[in-house]
Coordinates of C-alpha atoms and ligand atoms in Angstrom, one line a residue:
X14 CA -59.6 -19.4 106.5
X15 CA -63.4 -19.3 106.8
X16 CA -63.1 -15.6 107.8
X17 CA -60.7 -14.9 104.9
X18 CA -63.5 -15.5 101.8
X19 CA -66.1 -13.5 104.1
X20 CA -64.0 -10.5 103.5
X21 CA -63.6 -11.5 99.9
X22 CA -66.7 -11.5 98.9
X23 CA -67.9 -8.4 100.5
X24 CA -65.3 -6.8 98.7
X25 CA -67.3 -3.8 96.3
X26 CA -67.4 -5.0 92.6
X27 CA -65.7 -2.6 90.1
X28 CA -69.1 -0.8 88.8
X29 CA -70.0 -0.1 92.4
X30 CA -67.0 1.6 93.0
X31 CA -67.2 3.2 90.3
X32 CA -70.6 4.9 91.3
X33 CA -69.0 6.9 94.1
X34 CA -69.3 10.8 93.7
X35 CA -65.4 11.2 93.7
X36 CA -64.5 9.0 91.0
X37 CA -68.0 10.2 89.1
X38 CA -66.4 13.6 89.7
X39 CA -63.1 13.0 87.5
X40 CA -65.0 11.3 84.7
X41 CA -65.3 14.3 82.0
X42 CA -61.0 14.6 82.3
X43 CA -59.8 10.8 82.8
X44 CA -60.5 8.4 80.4
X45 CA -62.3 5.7 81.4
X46 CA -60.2 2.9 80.9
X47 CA -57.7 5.0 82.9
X48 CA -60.5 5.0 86.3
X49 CA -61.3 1.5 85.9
X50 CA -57.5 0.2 85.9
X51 CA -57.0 2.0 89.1
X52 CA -60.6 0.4 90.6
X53 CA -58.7 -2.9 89.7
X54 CA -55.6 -2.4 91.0
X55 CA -57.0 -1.2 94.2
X56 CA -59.2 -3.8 94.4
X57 CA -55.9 -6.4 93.9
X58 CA -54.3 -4.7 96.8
X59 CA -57.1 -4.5 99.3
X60 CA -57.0 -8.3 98.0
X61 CA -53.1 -9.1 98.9
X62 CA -53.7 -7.1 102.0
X63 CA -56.8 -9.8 103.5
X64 CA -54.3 -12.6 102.4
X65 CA -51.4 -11.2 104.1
X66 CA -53.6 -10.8 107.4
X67 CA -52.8 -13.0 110.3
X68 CA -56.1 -12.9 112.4
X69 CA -59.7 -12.0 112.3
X70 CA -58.8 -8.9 114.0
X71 CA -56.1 -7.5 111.5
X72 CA -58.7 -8.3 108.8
X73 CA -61.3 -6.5 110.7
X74 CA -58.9 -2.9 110.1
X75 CA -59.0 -3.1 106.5
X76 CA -61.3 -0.9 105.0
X77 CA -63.1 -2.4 102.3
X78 CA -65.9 0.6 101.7
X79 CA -66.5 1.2 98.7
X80 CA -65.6 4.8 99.6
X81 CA -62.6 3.6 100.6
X82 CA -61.4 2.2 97.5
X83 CA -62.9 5.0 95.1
X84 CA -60.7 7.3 97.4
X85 CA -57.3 5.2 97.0
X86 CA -58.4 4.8 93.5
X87 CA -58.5 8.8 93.2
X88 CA -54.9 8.8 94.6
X89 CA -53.8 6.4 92.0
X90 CA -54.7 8.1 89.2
X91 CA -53.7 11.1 90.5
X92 CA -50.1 9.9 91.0
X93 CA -50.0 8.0 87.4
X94 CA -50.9 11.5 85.9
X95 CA -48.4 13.8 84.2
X96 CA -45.0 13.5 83.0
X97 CA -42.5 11.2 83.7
X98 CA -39.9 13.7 84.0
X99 CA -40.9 15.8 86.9
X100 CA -39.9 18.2 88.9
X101 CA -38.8 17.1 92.4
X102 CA -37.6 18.7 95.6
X103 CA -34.0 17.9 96.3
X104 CA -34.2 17.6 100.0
X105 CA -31.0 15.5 100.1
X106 CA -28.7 18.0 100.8
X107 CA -26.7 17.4 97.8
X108 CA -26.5 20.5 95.8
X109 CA -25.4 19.4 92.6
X110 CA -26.9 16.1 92.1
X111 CA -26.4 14.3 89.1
X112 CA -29.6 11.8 89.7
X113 CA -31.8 14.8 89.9
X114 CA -30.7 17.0 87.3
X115 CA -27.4 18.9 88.5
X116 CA -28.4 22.8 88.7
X117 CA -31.8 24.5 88.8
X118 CA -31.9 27.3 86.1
X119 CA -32.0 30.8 86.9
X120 CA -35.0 32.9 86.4
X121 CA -33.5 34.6 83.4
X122 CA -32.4 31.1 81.9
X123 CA -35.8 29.9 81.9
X124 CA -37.5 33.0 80.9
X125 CA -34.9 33.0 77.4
X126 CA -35.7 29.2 77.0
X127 CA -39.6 30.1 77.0
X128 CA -38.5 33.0 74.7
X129 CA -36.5 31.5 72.0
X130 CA -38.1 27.8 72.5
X131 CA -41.6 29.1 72.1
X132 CA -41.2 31.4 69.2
X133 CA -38.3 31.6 65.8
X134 CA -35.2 32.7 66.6
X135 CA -31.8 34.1 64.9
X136 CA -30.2 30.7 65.8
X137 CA -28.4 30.8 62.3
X138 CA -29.0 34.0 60.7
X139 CA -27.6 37.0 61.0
X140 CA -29.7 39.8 62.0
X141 CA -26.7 42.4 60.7
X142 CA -26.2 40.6 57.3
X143 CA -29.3 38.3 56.7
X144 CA -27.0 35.7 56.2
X145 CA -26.8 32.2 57.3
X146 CA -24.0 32.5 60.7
X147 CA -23.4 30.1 63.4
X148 CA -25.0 29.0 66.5
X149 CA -21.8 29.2 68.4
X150 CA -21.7 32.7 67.7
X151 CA -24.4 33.6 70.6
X152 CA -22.0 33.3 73.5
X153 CA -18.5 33.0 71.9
X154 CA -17.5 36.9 73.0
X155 CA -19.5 36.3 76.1
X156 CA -17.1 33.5 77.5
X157 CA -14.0 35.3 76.0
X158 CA -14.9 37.9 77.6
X159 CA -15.7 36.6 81.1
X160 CA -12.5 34.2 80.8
X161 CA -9.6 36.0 79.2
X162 CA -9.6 33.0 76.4
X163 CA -9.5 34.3 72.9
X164 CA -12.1 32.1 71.7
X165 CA -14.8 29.7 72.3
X166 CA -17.2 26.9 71.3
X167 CA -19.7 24.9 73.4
X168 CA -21.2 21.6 72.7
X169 CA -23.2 19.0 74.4
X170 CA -21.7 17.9 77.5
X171 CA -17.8 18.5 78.9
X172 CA -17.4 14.8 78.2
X173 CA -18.1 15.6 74.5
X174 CA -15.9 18.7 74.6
X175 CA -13.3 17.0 75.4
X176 CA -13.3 13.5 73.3
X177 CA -14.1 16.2 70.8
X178 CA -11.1 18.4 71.4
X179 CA -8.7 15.4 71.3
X180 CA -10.1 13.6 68.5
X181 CA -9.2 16.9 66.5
X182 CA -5.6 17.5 68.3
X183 CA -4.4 13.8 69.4
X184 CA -6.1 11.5 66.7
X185 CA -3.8 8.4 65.8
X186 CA -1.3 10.3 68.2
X187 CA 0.1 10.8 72.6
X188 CA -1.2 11.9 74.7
X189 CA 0.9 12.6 78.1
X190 CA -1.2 12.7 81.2
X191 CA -1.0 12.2 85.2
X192 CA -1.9 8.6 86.6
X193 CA -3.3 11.0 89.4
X194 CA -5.8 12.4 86.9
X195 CA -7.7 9.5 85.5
X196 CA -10.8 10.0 86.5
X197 CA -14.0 8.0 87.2
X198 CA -17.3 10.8 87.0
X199 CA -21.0 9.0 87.6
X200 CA -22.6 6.7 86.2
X201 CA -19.2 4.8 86.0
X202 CA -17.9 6.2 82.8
X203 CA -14.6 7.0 82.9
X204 CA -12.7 9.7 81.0
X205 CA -9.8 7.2 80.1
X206 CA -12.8 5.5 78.0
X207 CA -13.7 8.5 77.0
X208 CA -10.4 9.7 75.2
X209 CA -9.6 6.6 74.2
X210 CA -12.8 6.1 72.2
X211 CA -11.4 9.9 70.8
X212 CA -8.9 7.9 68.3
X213 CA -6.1 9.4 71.0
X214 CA -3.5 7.1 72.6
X215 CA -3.5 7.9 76.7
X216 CA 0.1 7.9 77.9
X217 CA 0.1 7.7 81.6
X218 CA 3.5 9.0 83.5
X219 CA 4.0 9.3 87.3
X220 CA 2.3 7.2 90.5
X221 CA -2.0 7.5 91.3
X222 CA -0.1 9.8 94.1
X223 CA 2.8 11.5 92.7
X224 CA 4.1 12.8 89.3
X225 CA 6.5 15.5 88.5
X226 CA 7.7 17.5 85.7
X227 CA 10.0 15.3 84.6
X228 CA 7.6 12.6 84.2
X229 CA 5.5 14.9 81.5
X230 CA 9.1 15.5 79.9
X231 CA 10.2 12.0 79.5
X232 CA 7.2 10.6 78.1
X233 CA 7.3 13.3 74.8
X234 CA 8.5 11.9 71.7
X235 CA 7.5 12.7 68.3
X236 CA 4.5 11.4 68.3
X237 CA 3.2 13.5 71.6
X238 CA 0.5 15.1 69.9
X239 CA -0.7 17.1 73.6
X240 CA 0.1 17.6 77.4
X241 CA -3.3 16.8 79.1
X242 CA -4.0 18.1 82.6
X243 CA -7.2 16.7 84.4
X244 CA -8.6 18.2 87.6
X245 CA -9.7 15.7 89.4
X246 CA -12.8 17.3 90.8
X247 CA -14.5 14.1 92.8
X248 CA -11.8 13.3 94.8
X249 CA -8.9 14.8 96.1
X250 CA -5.1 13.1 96.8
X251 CA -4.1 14.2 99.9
X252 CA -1.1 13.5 102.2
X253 CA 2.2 12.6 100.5
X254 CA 1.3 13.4 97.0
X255 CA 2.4 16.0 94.0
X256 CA 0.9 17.4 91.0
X257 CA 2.1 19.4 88.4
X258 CA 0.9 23.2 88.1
X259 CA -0.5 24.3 85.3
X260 CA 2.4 27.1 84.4
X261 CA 4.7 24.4 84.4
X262 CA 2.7 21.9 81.7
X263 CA 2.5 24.8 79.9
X264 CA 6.3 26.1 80.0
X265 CA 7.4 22.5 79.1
X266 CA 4.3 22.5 76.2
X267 CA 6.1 25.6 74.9
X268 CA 9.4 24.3 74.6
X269 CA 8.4 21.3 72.6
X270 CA 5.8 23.0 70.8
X271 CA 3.1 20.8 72.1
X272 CA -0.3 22.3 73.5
X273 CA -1.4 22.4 76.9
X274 CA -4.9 20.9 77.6
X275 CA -6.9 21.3 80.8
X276 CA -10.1 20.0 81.4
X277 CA -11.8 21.3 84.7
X278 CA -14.8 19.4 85.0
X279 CA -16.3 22.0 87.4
X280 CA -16.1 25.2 85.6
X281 CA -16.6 28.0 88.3
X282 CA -15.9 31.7 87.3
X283 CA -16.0 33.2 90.5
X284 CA -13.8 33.1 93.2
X285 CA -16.0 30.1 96.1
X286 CA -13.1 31.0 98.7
X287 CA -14.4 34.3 99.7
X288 CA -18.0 32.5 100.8
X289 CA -15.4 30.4 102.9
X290 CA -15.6 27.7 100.5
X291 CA -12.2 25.5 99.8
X292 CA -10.7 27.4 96.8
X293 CA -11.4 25.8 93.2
X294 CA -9.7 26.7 90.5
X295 CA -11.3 29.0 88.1
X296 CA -11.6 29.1 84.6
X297 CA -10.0 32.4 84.1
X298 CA -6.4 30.4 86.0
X299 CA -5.7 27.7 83.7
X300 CA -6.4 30.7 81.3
X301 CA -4.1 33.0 82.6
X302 CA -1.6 30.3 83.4
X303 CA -1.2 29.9 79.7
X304 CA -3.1 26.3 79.0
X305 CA -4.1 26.4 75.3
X306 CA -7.4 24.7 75.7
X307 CA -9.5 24.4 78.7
X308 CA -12.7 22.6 78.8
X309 CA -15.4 22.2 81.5
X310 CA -19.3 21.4 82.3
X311 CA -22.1 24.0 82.0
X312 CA -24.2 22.3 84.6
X313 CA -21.7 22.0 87.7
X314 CA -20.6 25.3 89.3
X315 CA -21.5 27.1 86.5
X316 CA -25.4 26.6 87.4
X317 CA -26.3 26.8 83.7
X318 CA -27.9 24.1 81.6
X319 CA -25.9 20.9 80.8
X320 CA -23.5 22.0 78.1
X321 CA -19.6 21.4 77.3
X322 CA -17.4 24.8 77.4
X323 CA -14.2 24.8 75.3
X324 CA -11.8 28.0 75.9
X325 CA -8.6 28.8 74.7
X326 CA -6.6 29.6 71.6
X327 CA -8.0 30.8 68.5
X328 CA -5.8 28.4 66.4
X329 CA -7.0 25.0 68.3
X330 CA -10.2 26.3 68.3
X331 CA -10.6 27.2 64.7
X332 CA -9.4 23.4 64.0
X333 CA -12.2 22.3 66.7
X334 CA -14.7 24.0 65.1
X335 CA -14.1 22.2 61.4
X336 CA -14.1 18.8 63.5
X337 CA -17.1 17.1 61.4
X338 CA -17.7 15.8 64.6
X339 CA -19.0 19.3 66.2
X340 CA -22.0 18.2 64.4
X341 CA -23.4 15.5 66.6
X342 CA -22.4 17.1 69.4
X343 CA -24.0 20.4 69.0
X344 CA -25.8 22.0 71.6
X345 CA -29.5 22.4 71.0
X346 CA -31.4 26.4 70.7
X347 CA -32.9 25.7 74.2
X348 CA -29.6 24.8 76.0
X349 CA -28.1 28.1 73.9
X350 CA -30.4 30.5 75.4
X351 CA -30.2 29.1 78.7
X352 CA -26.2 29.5 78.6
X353 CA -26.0 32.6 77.4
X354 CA -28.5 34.1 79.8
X355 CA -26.6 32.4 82.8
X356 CA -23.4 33.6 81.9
X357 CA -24.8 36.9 81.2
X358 CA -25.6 37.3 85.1
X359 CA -21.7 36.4 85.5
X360 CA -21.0 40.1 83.9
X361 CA -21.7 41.3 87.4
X362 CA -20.4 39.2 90.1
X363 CA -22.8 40.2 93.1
X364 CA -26.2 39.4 90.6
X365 CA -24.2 36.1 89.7
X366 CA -23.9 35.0 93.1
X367 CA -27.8 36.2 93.8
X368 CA -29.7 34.9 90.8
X369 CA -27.8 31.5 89.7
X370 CA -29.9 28.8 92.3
X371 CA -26.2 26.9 92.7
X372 CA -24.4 29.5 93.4
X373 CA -26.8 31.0 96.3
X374 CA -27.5 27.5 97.5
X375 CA -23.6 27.6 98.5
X376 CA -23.1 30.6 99.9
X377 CA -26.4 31.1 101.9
X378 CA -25.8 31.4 106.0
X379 CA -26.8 28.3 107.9
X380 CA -28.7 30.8 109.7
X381 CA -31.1 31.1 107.3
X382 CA -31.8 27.6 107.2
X383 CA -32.5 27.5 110.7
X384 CA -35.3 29.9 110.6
X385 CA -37.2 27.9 108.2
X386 CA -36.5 24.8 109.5
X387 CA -37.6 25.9 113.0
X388 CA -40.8 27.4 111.3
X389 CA -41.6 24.3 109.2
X390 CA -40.7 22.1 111.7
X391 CA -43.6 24.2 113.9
X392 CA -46.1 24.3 111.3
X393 CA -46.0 21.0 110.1
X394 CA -46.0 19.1 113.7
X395 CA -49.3 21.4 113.8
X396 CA -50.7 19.4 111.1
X397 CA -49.2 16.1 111.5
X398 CA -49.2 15.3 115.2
X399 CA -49.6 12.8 116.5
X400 CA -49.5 10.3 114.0
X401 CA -45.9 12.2 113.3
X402 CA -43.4 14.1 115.0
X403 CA -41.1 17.0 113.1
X404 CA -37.6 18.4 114.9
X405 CA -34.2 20.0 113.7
X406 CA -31.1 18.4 112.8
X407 CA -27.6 20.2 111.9
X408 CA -25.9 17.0 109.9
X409 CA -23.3 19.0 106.9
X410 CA -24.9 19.0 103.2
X411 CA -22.5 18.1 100.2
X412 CA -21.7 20.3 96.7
X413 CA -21.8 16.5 94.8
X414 CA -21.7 16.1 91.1
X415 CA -18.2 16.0 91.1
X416 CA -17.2 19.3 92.5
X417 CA -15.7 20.0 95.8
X418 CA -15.0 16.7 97.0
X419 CA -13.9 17.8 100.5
X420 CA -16.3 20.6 101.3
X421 CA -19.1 20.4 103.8
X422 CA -21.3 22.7 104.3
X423 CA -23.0 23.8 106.9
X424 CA -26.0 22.8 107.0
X425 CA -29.9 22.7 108.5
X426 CA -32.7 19.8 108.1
X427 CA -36.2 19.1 108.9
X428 CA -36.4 15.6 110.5
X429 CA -39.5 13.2 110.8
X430 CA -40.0 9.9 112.2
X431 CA -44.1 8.6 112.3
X432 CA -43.7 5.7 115.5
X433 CA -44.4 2.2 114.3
X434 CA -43.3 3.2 110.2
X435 CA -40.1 2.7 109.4
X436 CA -38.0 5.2 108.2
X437 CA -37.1 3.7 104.7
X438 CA -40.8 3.3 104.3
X439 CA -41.7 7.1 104.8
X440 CA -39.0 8.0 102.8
X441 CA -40.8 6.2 99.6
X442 CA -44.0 7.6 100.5
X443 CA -42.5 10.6 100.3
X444 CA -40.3 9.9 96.8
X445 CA -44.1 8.5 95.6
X446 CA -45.8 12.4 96.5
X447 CA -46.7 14.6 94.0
X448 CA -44.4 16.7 93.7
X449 CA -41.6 14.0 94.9
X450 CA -39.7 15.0 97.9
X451 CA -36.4 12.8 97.9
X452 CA -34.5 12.9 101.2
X453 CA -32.4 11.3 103.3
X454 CA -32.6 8.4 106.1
X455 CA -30.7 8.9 108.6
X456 CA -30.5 6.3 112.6
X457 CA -34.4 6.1 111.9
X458 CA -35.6 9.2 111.1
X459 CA -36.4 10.9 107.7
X460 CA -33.7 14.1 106.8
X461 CA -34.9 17.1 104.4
X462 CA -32.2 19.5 104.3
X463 CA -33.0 22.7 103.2
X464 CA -30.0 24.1 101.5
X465 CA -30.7 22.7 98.0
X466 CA -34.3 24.2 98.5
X467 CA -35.4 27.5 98.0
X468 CA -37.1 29.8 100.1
X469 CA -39.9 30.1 97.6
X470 CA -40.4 26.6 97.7
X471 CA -41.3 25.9 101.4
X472 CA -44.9 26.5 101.6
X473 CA -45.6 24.1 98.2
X474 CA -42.9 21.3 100.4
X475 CA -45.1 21.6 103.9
X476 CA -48.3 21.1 101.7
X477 CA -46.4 18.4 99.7
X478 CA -45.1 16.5 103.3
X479 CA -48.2 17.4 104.8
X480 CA -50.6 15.9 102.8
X481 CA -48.8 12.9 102.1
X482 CA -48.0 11.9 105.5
X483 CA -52.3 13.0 105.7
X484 CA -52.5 10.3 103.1
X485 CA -50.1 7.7 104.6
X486 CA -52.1 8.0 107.9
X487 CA -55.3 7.3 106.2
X488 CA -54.2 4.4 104.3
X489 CA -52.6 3.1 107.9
X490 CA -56.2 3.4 109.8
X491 CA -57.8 1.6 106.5
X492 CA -55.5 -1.2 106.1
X493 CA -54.7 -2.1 109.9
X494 CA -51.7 -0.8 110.0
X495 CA -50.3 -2.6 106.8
X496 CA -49.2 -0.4 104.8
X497 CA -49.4 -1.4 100.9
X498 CA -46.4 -1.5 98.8
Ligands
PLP525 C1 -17.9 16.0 85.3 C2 -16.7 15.9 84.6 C3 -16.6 15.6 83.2 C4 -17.9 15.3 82.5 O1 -18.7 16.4 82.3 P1 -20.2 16.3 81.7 O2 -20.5 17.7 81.5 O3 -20.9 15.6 82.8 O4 -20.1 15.5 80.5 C5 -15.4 15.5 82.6 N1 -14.3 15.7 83.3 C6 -14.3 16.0 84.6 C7 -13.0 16.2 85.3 C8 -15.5 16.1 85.3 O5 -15.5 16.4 86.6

């Protein structure tokens, strides 16, 4: 162990490392106490490192200079820097993922948020009258319009529109919906919970696989304060199974003079078919069909900012909307102006399907993947080699957050596997970059599918992959091959 405190002690003391030009450099910007934790921490790993060595000539690969350290040291305090909540490239291939924020914004979302969140705005005031008026105002005719629905209100999430909408309808009351329909969304909450908590009573007719009209009509008494349909947008029962459609809740709704409420989860407004996507119901159907009240997420395949849409009729709404409880679940200015711009771009289908991210993430040809993979995959191998090798893989990338269950899409990655590092391992290193690029693993070789990544993004991603597999190479050579945490 003789060899071990040799390498101990010629370890560089903090102020020495401190000396060195790059670390000097960053002094005016970092504070101090900021340069001299990361000194120290180094330090503590270069330490765990020479313990964890097996022989004299492991040992001998760590680099202990003090340029070395001052250099890791610089990496740290680069990476500790910034916000918590950051950006990240969503390399995972799915598009709508919950974990890392559902959908990008579109340009004209983010430019009204920077407008109305960096200034005063008519929030509450009427520009016409110079009176107080009401948030909800901004994009009520907007979403009657673009549904059918004679009016509107949004609020925090769908979840909140819809405990909201029962706790106004169904409170101390039944309310008759499909054991197919009880659904379980992320994070493990689960709607049932959900209503529940609404001061509604859930009363569940039919099988998990089948239920029929009759079951809705058997479960009414007087107490049936609504007729609940759920679309069960993460999964899909297939084979021998039977739900009720909408026309018919709403037929049987009419003849006992109960409402009809539909909560779509996945609010989409255009038809996904004609991109050859399975067919999802669209808000306008439900609409059409008759359903009094239909509720569903801003954020899924909307591609707007989280919010909670509730459509339908004026009546339900107008009791909604005196619901003391719209107040804690308002939506906030910033999430206003993002809706509204985004449904906006829905007043034209074509500039819809162009400028909201989700919505061109689904419907762009694997084609166009391909190219850029190819021409990443070149120019990265270029600078990586041979410490790394890139190529092409063609696995199917997922819609996710609870839309779409069963479609794959046709899809293009980037693969990368660095001989003698373990996939897993690479795939931190790369979650640990600046900006983080999460991916997947896949039979030993790192996955980043380019569907959920735009165009404009790929030269900041090759600089991002490039530099950190630059790093990772470095930090290999230094440490004998160990790589730290
Ligand atoms: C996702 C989902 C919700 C919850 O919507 P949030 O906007 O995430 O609150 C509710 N119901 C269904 C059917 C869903 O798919």
């Amino acid at each position: 162990m003789n060899y071990k405190q040799h390498f101990f002690r010629q370890l560089p003391a903090v102020d020495r490392i401190l000396q060195e030009e790059k670390l000097l450099a960053i002094g005016e910007k970092v504070p101090r106490g900021f340069i001299v934790q990361a000194v120290q921490d180094v330090i503590a790993e270069k330490r765990s490192l020479i313990s964890q060595a097996n022989s004299e000539k492991e040992l001998e690969l760590i680099n202990i200079s003090s340029v070395a350290l001052a250099e890791e040291a610089l990496r740290k305090i680069e990476e500790e820097s910034g916000n918590n909540l950051r950006r990240v490239f969503n390399a995972t291939g799915v598009i709508l993922h919950t974990n890392l924020g559902r959908s990008p914004l579109a340009a004209a979302a983010l430019e009204a948020v920077r407008d109305v969140g960096g200034a005063y705005s008519n929030l509450e005031l009427s520009l016409d009258s110079g009176r107080r008026s009401s948030r909800y105002d901004h994009v009520e005719d907007l979403l009657c319009r673009l549904t059918g629905a004679e009016a509107a209100l949004v609020v925090n999430n769908n979840a909140g529109a819809v405990f909201l909408a029962l706790n106004t309808l169904a409170r101390g009351k039944d309310v008759v919906v499909s054991r197919g329909e009880l659904v379980e969304i992320g994070g493990s909450f689960r709607l049932p919970e959900v209503m529940t908590s609404s001061g509604a009573a859930l009363v569940e007719v039919g099988t998990t696989n089948r239920t029929y009209l009759k079951d809705y009509r058997e479960a009414i008494t007087d107490n049936t304060a609504l007729l609940l349909k759920v679309h069960t947008s993460n999964y899909k029962i297939t084979g021998f199974s039977a739900a009720v459609p909408s026309h018919s809740l709403v037929n049987l709704g009419r003849e006992y003079g109960i409402p009809v409420m539909e909560d779509l989860g996945s609010g989409v407004l255009i038809d996904l078919s004609r991109y050859g996507l399975p067919y999802e119901p669209r808000v306008q159907d439900p609409v059409a069909a008759g359903v009094d009240l239909v509720t569903f997420s801003g954020d899924k395949l909307l591609g707007g900012p989280q919010a909670g849409l509730i459509i339908g009729k004026k009546v339900y709404l107008d009791k909604i909307k005196n619901n003391q409880l719209t107040r804690p679940l308002r939506i906030d200015k910033l999430t206003l102006a993002a809706l509204e711009a985004t449904l906006r771009l829905y007043l034209d289908e074509e500039k819809a399907r162009r400028d909201i991210p989700i919505l061109r993430m689904l419907t762009l040809p694997v084609e166009k993947l391909k190219t850029r993979a190819e021409m990443l995959s070149a120019k990265l191998e270029e600078k990586v080699a041979p410490f790394c090798q890139t190529g092409i893989a063609y696995e199917k990338a997922r819609v996710g957050g609870g839309s779409l269950p069963q479609a794959f899409l046709l899809s293009c990655q980037l693969t990368l596997q660095c001989p003698g590092i373990n996939a897993g391992k690479l795939a931190e290193r790369l979650r640990r970059a600046r900006p983080p690029v999460i991916v997947r693993v896949r039979k030993e070789k790192v996955l980043m599918d380019l569907r959920a990544i735009s165009e404009e993004e790929d030269s900041l991603l090759l600089d991002t992959v490039a530099r950190t597999l630059k790093d990772m190479e470095m930090d290999y050579n230094n440490n004998g091959g160990m790589l730290k945490k």
